[in-house]
PDB file of C-alpha atoms in Angstrom:
ATOM      1  CA  GLY A   1     125.204  93.225 105.752  1.00 54.00           C
ATOM      2  CA  GLU A   2     122.077  95.273 105.061  1.00 57.00           C
ATOM      3  CA  SER A   3     122.534  95.282 101.281  1.00 53.00           C
ATOM      4  CA  ARG A   4     122.646  91.467 101.256  1.00 51.00           C
ATOM      5  CA  THR A   5     119.495  91.338 103.386  1.00 55.00           C
ATOM      6  CA  LEU A   6     117.750  93.637 100.919  1.00 58.00           C
ATOM      7  CA  ARG A   7     118.729  91.363  98.038  1.00 52.00           C
ATOM      8  CA  LEU A   8     117.018  88.511  99.872  1.00 54.00           C
ATOM      9  CA  HIS A   9     114.009  90.743 100.457  1.00 54.00           C
ATOM     10  CA  SER A  10     113.664  91.559  96.764  1.00 55.00           C
ATOM     11  CA  THR A  11     112.883  87.934  95.936  1.00 51.00           C
ATOM     12  CA  MET A  12     109.624  88.063  97.866  1.00 52.00           C
ATOM     13  CA  SER A  13     108.732  91.576  98.873  1.00 49.00           C
ATOM     14  CA  CYS A  14     104.964  91.860  98.965  1.00 53.00           C
ATOM     15  CA  PRO A  15     102.305  91.016 101.517  1.00 54.00           C
ATOM     16  CA  ILE A  16     100.589  87.656 101.085  1.00 53.00           C
ATOM     17  CA  GLY A  17      96.896  86.987 101.423  1.00 54.00           C
ATOM     18  CA  LYS A  18      95.167  84.903 104.043  1.00 47.00           C
ATOM     19  CA  SER A  19      95.239  81.131 103.806  1.00 42.00           C
ATOM     20  CA  ASP A  20      94.121  78.120 105.807  1.00 39.00           C
ATOM     21  CA  PRO A  21      96.861  77.513 108.427  1.00 40.00           C
ATOM     22  CA  ALA A  22      96.226  73.783 108.523  1.00 37.00           C
ATOM     23  CA  GLU A  23      96.470  73.403 104.763  1.00 35.00           C
ATOM     24  CA  SER A  24      99.610  75.534 104.648  1.00 39.00           C
ATOM     25  CA  ARG A  25     101.245  73.594 107.469  1.00 38.00           C
ATOM     26  CA  ASN A  26     100.635  70.239 105.784  1.00 38.00           C
ATOM     27  CA  ALA A  27     101.608  71.246 102.248  1.00 37.00           C
ATOM     28  CA  PRO A  28     104.932  70.044 100.819  1.00 33.00           C
ATOM     29  CA  PRO A  29     107.517  72.809 101.457  1.00 35.00           C
ATOM     30  CA  CYS A  30     108.789  73.035  97.879  1.00 32.00           C
ATOM     31  CA  GLN A  31     105.487  72.582  96.074  1.00 38.00           C
ATOM     32  CA  SER A  32     104.293  75.872  94.617  1.00 40.00           C
ATOM     33  CA  GLY A  33     100.893  74.569  93.533  1.00 49.00           C
ATOM     34  CA  SER A  34      98.577  77.046  91.851  1.00 60.00           C
ATOM     35  CA  LEU A  35      99.643  80.679  91.934  1.00 57.00           C
ATOM     36  CA  ASP A  36      97.454  83.447  93.287  1.00 62.00           C
ATOM     37  CA  PRO A  37      97.247  86.002  90.420  1.00 63.00           C
ATOM     38  CA  ARG A  38      97.030  88.838  92.947  1.00 61.00           C
ATOM     39  CA  ASN A  39     100.594  88.337  94.190  1.00 56.00           C
ATOM     40  CA  MET A  40     102.067  85.566  91.964  1.00 54.00           C
ATOM     41  CA  MET A  41     102.754  83.484  95.066  1.00 58.00           C
ATOM     42  CA  PRO A  42     101.432  80.012  95.924  1.00 59.00           C
ATOM     43  CA  ALA A  43      97.726  80.138  96.726  1.00 60.00           C
ATOM     44  CA  GLN A  44      98.463  78.010  99.790  1.00 68.00           C
ATOM     45  CA  PRO A  45     101.983  78.988 100.887  1.00 71.00           C
ATOM     46  CA  SER A  46     103.711  76.272 102.861  1.00 76.00           C
ATOM     47  CA  GLN A  47     104.490  76.476 106.558  1.00 87.00           C
ATOM     48  CA  ALA A  48     106.307  73.121 106.590  1.00 90.00           C
ATOM     49  CA  PRO A  49     110.075  73.093 107.304  1.00 91.00           C
ATOM     50  CA  HIS A  50     112.310  72.871 104.248  1.00 90.00           C
ATOM     51  CA  PRO A  51     114.363  69.639 103.883  1.00 90.00           C
ATOM     52  CA  GLU A  52     117.619  71.642 104.007  1.00 86.00           C
ATOM     53  CA  GLN A  53     116.546  73.588 107.076  1.00 88.00           C
ATOM     54  CA  THR A  54     118.464  73.018 110.315  1.00 90.00           C
ATOM     55  CA  VAL A  55     116.859  75.576 112.653  1.00 92.00           C
ATOM     56  CA  PRO A  56     113.126  75.942 113.409  1.00 94.00           C
ATOM     57  CA  LEU A  57     111.533  79.114 112.069  1.00 96.00           C
ATOM     58  CA  SER A  58     108.480  80.980 113.250  1.00 96.00           C
ATOM     59  CA  THR A  59     105.187  80.249 111.477  1.00 95.00           C
ATOM     60  CA  SER A  60     103.330  83.207 112.999  1.00 94.00           C
ATOM     61  CA  ARG A  61     102.074  85.893 110.625  1.00 93.00           C
ATOM     62  CA  GLU A  62     101.475  89.579 111.275  1.00 93.00           C
ATOM     63  CA  PRO A  63      98.500  91.486 109.874  1.00 93.00           C
ATOM     64  CA  SER A  64      99.371  94.534 107.802  1.00 94.00           C
ATOM     65  CA  SER A  65      97.567  97.865 107.840  1.00 94.00           C
ATOM     66  CA  ILE A  66      96.914  97.512 104.091  1.00 95.00           C
ATOM     67  CA  PRO A  67      93.215  96.974 103.268  1.00 95.00           C
ATOM     68  CA  ARG A  68      92.348  94.234 100.819  1.00 92.00           C
ATOM     69  CA  PRO A  69      89.127  93.836  98.833  1.00 89.00           C
ATOM     70  CA  GLY A  70      86.396  92.397 101.016  1.00 78.00           C
ATOM     71  CA  SER A  71      83.229  93.167 102.853  1.00 64.00           C
ATOM     72  CA  SER A  72      84.951  94.071 106.112  1.00 69.00           C
ATOM     73  CA  ALA A  73      86.615  97.436 106.695  1.00 65.00           C
ATOM     74  CA  VAL A  74      89.250  95.687 108.819  1.00 71.00           C
ATOM     75  CA  ASP A  75      90.059  92.991 106.241  1.00 88.00           C
ATOM     76  CA  THR A  76      93.786  93.483 105.595  1.00 92.00           C
ATOM     77  CA  TRP A  77      96.597  91.613 103.901  1.00 92.00           C
ATOM     78  CA  GLN A  78      98.756  89.362 106.054  1.00 91.00           C
ATOM     79  CA  TYR A  79     102.529  89.241 105.939  1.00 92.00           C
ATOM     80  CA  PRO A  80     104.430  85.966 105.427  1.00 91.00           C
ATOM     81  CA  SER A  81     105.942  84.147 108.355  1.00 94.00           C
ATOM     82  CA  GLU A  82     109.680  83.499 108.621  1.00 94.00           C
ATOM     83  CA  GLN A  83     109.030  79.923 107.482  1.00 94.00           C
ATOM     84  CA  MET A  84     107.015  81.001 104.443  1.00 91.00           C
ATOM     85  CA  PHE A  85     109.705  83.498 103.466  1.00 90.00           C
ATOM     86  CA  TYR A  86     112.447  80.890 103.782  1.00 90.00           C
ATOM     87  CA  ASN A  87     110.461  78.385 101.707  1.00 89.00           C
ATOM     88  CA  ALA A  88     109.805  81.024  99.029  1.00 85.00           C
ATOM     89  CA  LEU A  89     113.513  81.816  98.730  1.00 85.00           C
ATOM     90  CA  LYS A  90     114.307  78.127  98.333  1.00 85.00           C
ATOM     91  CA  ARG A  91     111.479  77.619  95.852  1.00 82.00           C
ATOM     92  CA  LYS A  92     112.785  80.462  93.694  1.00 79.00           C
ATOM     93  CA  GLY A  93     116.367  79.197  93.822  1.00 78.00           C
ATOM     94  CA  LYS A  94     117.505  82.292  95.723  1.00 73.00           C
ATOM     95  CA  GLY A  95     118.566  80.546  98.908  1.00 66.00           C
ATOM     96  CA  GLN A  96     122.154  79.554  98.146  1.00 72.00           C
ATOM     97  CA  ASP A  97     123.654  81.812 100.815  1.00 74.00           C
ATOM     98  CA  ILE A  98     120.571  82.090 102.992  1.00 77.00           C
ATOM     99  CA  LYS A  99     120.809  81.506 106.736  1.00 85.00           C
ATOM    100  CA  GLU A 100     117.872  80.739 108.967  1.00 90.00           C
ATOM    101  CA  GLU A 101     118.969  83.397 111.426  1.00 90.00           C
ATOM    102  CA  ASP A 102     118.563  86.022 108.681  1.00 89.00           C
ATOM    103  CA  MET A 103     114.822  85.451 108.458  1.00 91.00           C
ATOM    104  CA  GLN A 104     113.716  87.534 111.409  1.00 93.00           C
ATOM    105  CA  THR A 105     115.549  90.583 110.056  1.00 91.00           C
ATOM    106  CA  VAL A 106     114.451  89.970 106.460  1.00 89.00           C
ATOM    107  CA  VAL A 107     110.787  89.643 107.447  1.00 93.00           C
ATOM    108  CA  HIS A 108     110.976  92.758 109.622  1.00 93.00           C
ATOM    109  CA  ILE A 109     112.477  94.809 106.762  1.00 90.00           C
ATOM    110  CA  HIS A 110     109.931  93.349 104.345  1.00 91.00           C
ATOM    111  CA  ASN A 111     106.986  94.327 106.551  1.00 94.00           C
ATOM    112  CA  THR A 112     108.354  97.786 107.353  1.00 94.00           C
ATOM    113  CA  MET A 113     108.994  98.595 103.699  1.00 94.00           C
ATOM    114  CA  ASN A 114     105.505  97.574 102.649  1.00 95.00           C
ATOM    115  CA  GLU A 115     103.948  99.708 105.379  1.00 97.00           C
ATOM    116  CA  ARG A 116     106.063 102.675 104.232  1.00 97.00           C
ATOM    117  CA  THR A 117     105.018 102.007 100.635  1.00 97.00           C
ATOM    118  CA  TRP A 118     101.337 102.058 101.537  1.00 97.00           C
ATOM    119  CA  ARG A 119     101.687 105.325 103.473  1.00 97.00           C
ATOM    120  CA  LYS A 120     103.446 106.924 100.484  1.00 98.00           C
ATOM    121  CA  LEU A 121     100.757 105.604  98.155  1.00 98.00           C
ATOM    122  CA  LEU A 122      98.025 107.101 100.337  1.00 98.00           C
ATOM    123  CA  GLU A 123      99.592 110.536  99.858  1.00 97.00           C
ATOM    124  CA  TRP A 124      98.663 110.224  96.181  1.00 98.00           C
ATOM    125  CA  GLU A 125      95.224 108.874  96.999  1.00 98.00           C
ATOM    126  CA  GLU A 126      94.498 112.029  99.027  1.00 97.00           C
ATOM    127  CA  PHE A 127      93.887 113.747  95.689  1.00 97.00           C
ATOM    128  CA  HIS A 128      90.808 111.526  95.347  1.00 98.00           C
ATOM    129  CA  VAL A 129      89.581 111.332  98.943  1.00 97.00           C
ATOM    130  CA  SER A 130      86.328 113.125  98.036  1.00 97.00           C
ATOM    131  CA  GLU A 131      85.440 110.368  95.591  1.00 95.00           C
ATOM    132  CA  CYS A 132      86.950 107.467  97.529  1.00 96.00           C
ATOM    133  CA  ASP A 133      88.086 107.533 101.147  1.00 93.00           C
ATOM    134  CA  HIS A 134      88.877 103.828 101.452  1.00 93.00           C
ATOM    135  CA  PRO A 135      91.240 102.641  98.662  1.00 96.00           C
ATOM    136  CA  ARG A 136      92.269  98.997  98.860  1.00 96.00           C
ATOM    137  CA  LEU A 137      95.201  97.047  97.514  1.00 96.00           C
ATOM    138  CA  VAL A 138      93.950  94.587  94.891  1.00 94.00           C
ATOM    139  CA  SER A 139      97.158  93.001  93.641  1.00 92.00           C
ATOM    140  CA  PHE A 140     100.913  93.431  93.623  1.00 91.00           C
ATOM    141  CA  ARG A 141     103.858  92.090  91.719  1.00 91.00           C
ATOM    142  CA  GLY A 142     107.579  92.184  92.381  1.00 89.00           C
ATOM    143  CA  ARG A 143     109.658  93.018  89.294  1.00 91.00           C
ATOM    144  CA  PRO A 144     113.228  93.314  90.654  1.00 88.00           C
ATOM    145  CA  ASP A 145     114.868  92.532  87.311  1.00 90.00           C
ATOM    146  CA  GLU A 146     112.890  95.108  85.302  1.00 94.00           C
ATOM    147  CA  LEU A 147     113.957  98.748  85.509  1.00 96.00           C
ATOM    148  CA  SER A 148     111.147 101.265  85.262  1.00 97.00           C
ATOM    149  CA  PRO A 149     111.659 103.996  82.638  1.00 96.00           C
ATOM    150  CA  LYS A 150     112.244 106.569  85.388  1.00 97.00           C
ATOM    151  CA  ALA A 151     114.775 104.368  87.200  1.00 97.00           C
ATOM    152  CA  ARG A 152     116.604 103.702  83.931  1.00 97.00           C
ATOM    153  CA  LEU A 153     116.840 107.437  83.255  1.00 97.00           C
ATOM    154  CA  LEU A 154     118.043 108.280  86.784  1.00 97.00           C
ATOM    155  CA  THR A 155     120.661 105.534  86.866  1.00 96.00           C
ATOM    156  CA  THR A 156     121.911 106.327  83.357  1.00 96.00           C
ATOM    157  CA  PHE A 157     122.744 109.881  84.435  1.00 96.00           C
ATOM    158  CA  GLY A 158     124.177 108.775  87.778  1.00 95.00           C
ATOM    159  CA  LEU A 159     121.422 110.432  89.808  1.00 95.00           C
ATOM    160  CA  ARG A 160     120.458 107.244  91.624  1.00 94.00           C
ATOM    161  CA  PRO A 161     122.000 103.810  92.229  1.00 94.00           C
ATOM    162  CA  ILE A 162     120.335 100.868  90.506  1.00 95.00           C
ATOM    163  CA  PRO A 163     117.163 100.010  92.461  1.00 95.00           C
ATOM    164  CA  PHE A 164     117.406  96.805  94.468  1.00 93.00           C
ATOM    165  CA  ASP A 165     113.708  96.158  93.867  1.00 93.00           C
ATOM    166  CA  ARG A 166     110.644  97.272  91.948  1.00 95.00           C
ATOM    167  CA  HIS A 167     106.964  96.663  92.645  1.00 95.00           C
ATOM    168  CA  ASP A 168     103.772  97.259  90.705  1.00 96.00           C
ATOM    169  CA  TRP A 169     100.756  97.675  92.997  1.00 97.00           C
ATOM    170  CA  VAL A 170      97.148  97.897  91.774  1.00 96.00           C
ATOM    171  CA  VAL A 171      94.723  99.830  93.979  1.00 97.00           C
ATOM    172  CA  ASP A 172      90.941  99.699  93.912  1.00 96.00           C
ATOM    173  CA  ARG A 173      89.765 103.307  94.118  1.00 97.00           C
ATOM    174  CA  CYS A 174      86.105 102.531  94.796  1.00 95.00           C
ATOM    175  CA  GLY A 175      85.660 100.647  91.528  1.00 94.00           C
ATOM    176  CA  GLN A 176      88.502 102.178  89.521  1.00 96.00           C
ATOM    177  CA  GLN A 177      91.748 100.211  89.344  1.00 97.00           C
ATOM    178  CA  VAL A 178      94.896 102.330  89.466  1.00 98.00           C
ATOM    179  CA  ARG A 179      98.423 100.989  88.997  1.00 98.00           C
ATOM    180  CA  TYR A 180     101.351 102.344  90.987  1.00 98.00           C
ATOM    181  CA  VAL A 181     105.066 101.812  90.315  1.00 98.00           C
ATOM    182  CA  ILE A 182     107.497 101.696  93.227  1.00 98.00           C
ATOM    183  CA  ASP A 183     111.289 101.766  92.944  1.00 97.00           C
ATOM    184  CA  TYR A 184     113.380 100.927  96.015  1.00 96.00           C
ATOM    185  CA  TYR A 185     116.881 102.396  96.314  1.00 96.00           C
ATOM    186  CA  PHE A 186     119.632 101.650  98.824  1.00 93.00           C
ATOM    187  CA  HIS A 187     122.162 104.449  99.479  1.00 92.00           C
ATOM    188  CA  GLU A 188     125.458 103.058 100.790  1.00 90.00           C
ATOM    189  CA  ASP A 189     126.734 106.510 101.806  1.00 90.00           C
ATOM    190  CA  LYS A 190     123.743 107.113 104.083  1.00 88.00           C
ATOM    191  CA  ALA A 191     124.056 103.633 105.576  1.00 86.00           C
ATOM    192  CA  LYS A 192     127.670 104.344 106.556  1.00 88.00           C
ATOM    193  CA  LEU A 193     126.486 107.445 108.418  1.00 89.00           C
ATOM    194  CA  GLY A 194     123.799 105.533 110.266  1.00 87.00           C
ATOM    195  CA  GLN A 195     121.021 107.335 108.380  1.00 86.00           C
ATOM    196  CA  ASP A 196     117.917 105.883 106.769  1.00 87.00           C
ATOM    197  CA  ALA A 197     119.445 104.387 103.632  1.00 88.00           C
ATOM    198  CA  ILE A 198     116.306 103.151 101.877  1.00 92.00           C
ATOM    199  CA  GLU A 199     114.529 105.492  99.460  1.00 95.00           C
ATOM    200  CA  LEU A 200     111.061 104.725  98.110  1.00 97.00           C
ATOM    201  CA  ASP A 201     109.916 106.310  94.858  1.00 98.00           C
ATOM    202  CA  VAL A 202     106.152 105.716  94.773  1.00 98.00           C
ATOM    203  CA  ARG A 203     104.058 107.163  91.945  1.00 98.00           C
ATOM    204  CA  PRO A 204     101.085 106.294  89.729  1.00 98.00           C
ATOM    205  CA  ALA A 205     102.007 104.610  86.461  1.00 98.00           C
ATOM    206  CA  LEU A 206     101.827 106.730  83.335  1.00 96.00           C
ATOM    207  CA  ASP A 207      99.127 104.592  81.766  1.00 95.00           C
ATOM    208  CA  SER A 208      96.205 107.039  81.993  1.00 96.00           C
ATOM    209  CA  PHE A 209      95.557 110.770  81.689  1.00 97.00           C
ATOM    210  CA  GLY A 210      94.341 110.811  85.288  1.00 97.00           C
ATOM    211  CA  ASN A 211      97.626 109.420  86.567  1.00 97.00           C
ATOM    212  CA  LEU A 212      99.585 111.931  84.478  1.00 97.00           C
ATOM    213  CA  PHE A 213      97.482 114.743  85.929  1.00 97.00           C
ATOM    214  CA  ASP A 214      98.162 113.473  89.456  1.00 98.00           C
ATOM    215  CA  ARG A 215     101.892 113.534  88.721  1.00 97.00           C
ATOM    216  CA  PHE A 216     101.636 117.217  87.782  1.00 96.00           C
ATOM    217  CA  ARG A 217      99.551 117.972  90.855  1.00 96.00           C
ATOM    218  CA  MET A 218     102.040 116.258  93.161  1.00 96.00           C
ATOM    219  CA  ALA A 219     104.965 118.090  91.552  1.00 94.00           C
ATOM    220  CA  PHE A 220     103.392 121.444  92.428  1.00 91.00           C
ATOM    221  CA  SER A 221     101.841 120.490  95.759  1.00 85.00           C
ATOM    222  CA  SER A 222     103.266 121.209  99.186  1.00 70.00           C
ATOM    223  CA  LYS A 223     103.369 117.505 100.216  1.00 60.00           C
TER     224      LYS A 223
END
């Protein structure tokens, strides 16, 4: 079901940077190699089939709309292929009940959620558009096993279910690095009604006065 697919997603739920396709295709499928500190994923993610794999998976990758640091205005992060996602699940020991046919759906949900996250994040960045009109995503980290203070408070009082995932994204605001915290919730009751069951709580981390001020501004804005 959808909740199981989201659990698979939470093991690798961030865009991945560009890499050399030839190097990725020839790399051993289970070898993590050096990790890219921007996303804590292999610097050269493998596109080779996993030894336990029985069905071929797509190795094509989709570009995101999320700008990454670089000289080009159109330089964006790329999403993982089905093969890369499958290999990552196996590498992390999360693939016990994984099926190859799940990968197309998992990758689609993964990409859609990251695009939604970026759009939500840009709503906050609108407060600073006069000083920076082209924020870029510098780094990101999945922290599914670590509740944010806000999520802990909401779940303790029964106001939200336990998030199925958490991300920390760092944005370059024209030279200033700003950290955002994102909690992802799945609402079973909405899913049963055929409604959008995934809730994203995107906000700047409370690690600077500027971020705290933005929280107050958003609370009293009409967005």
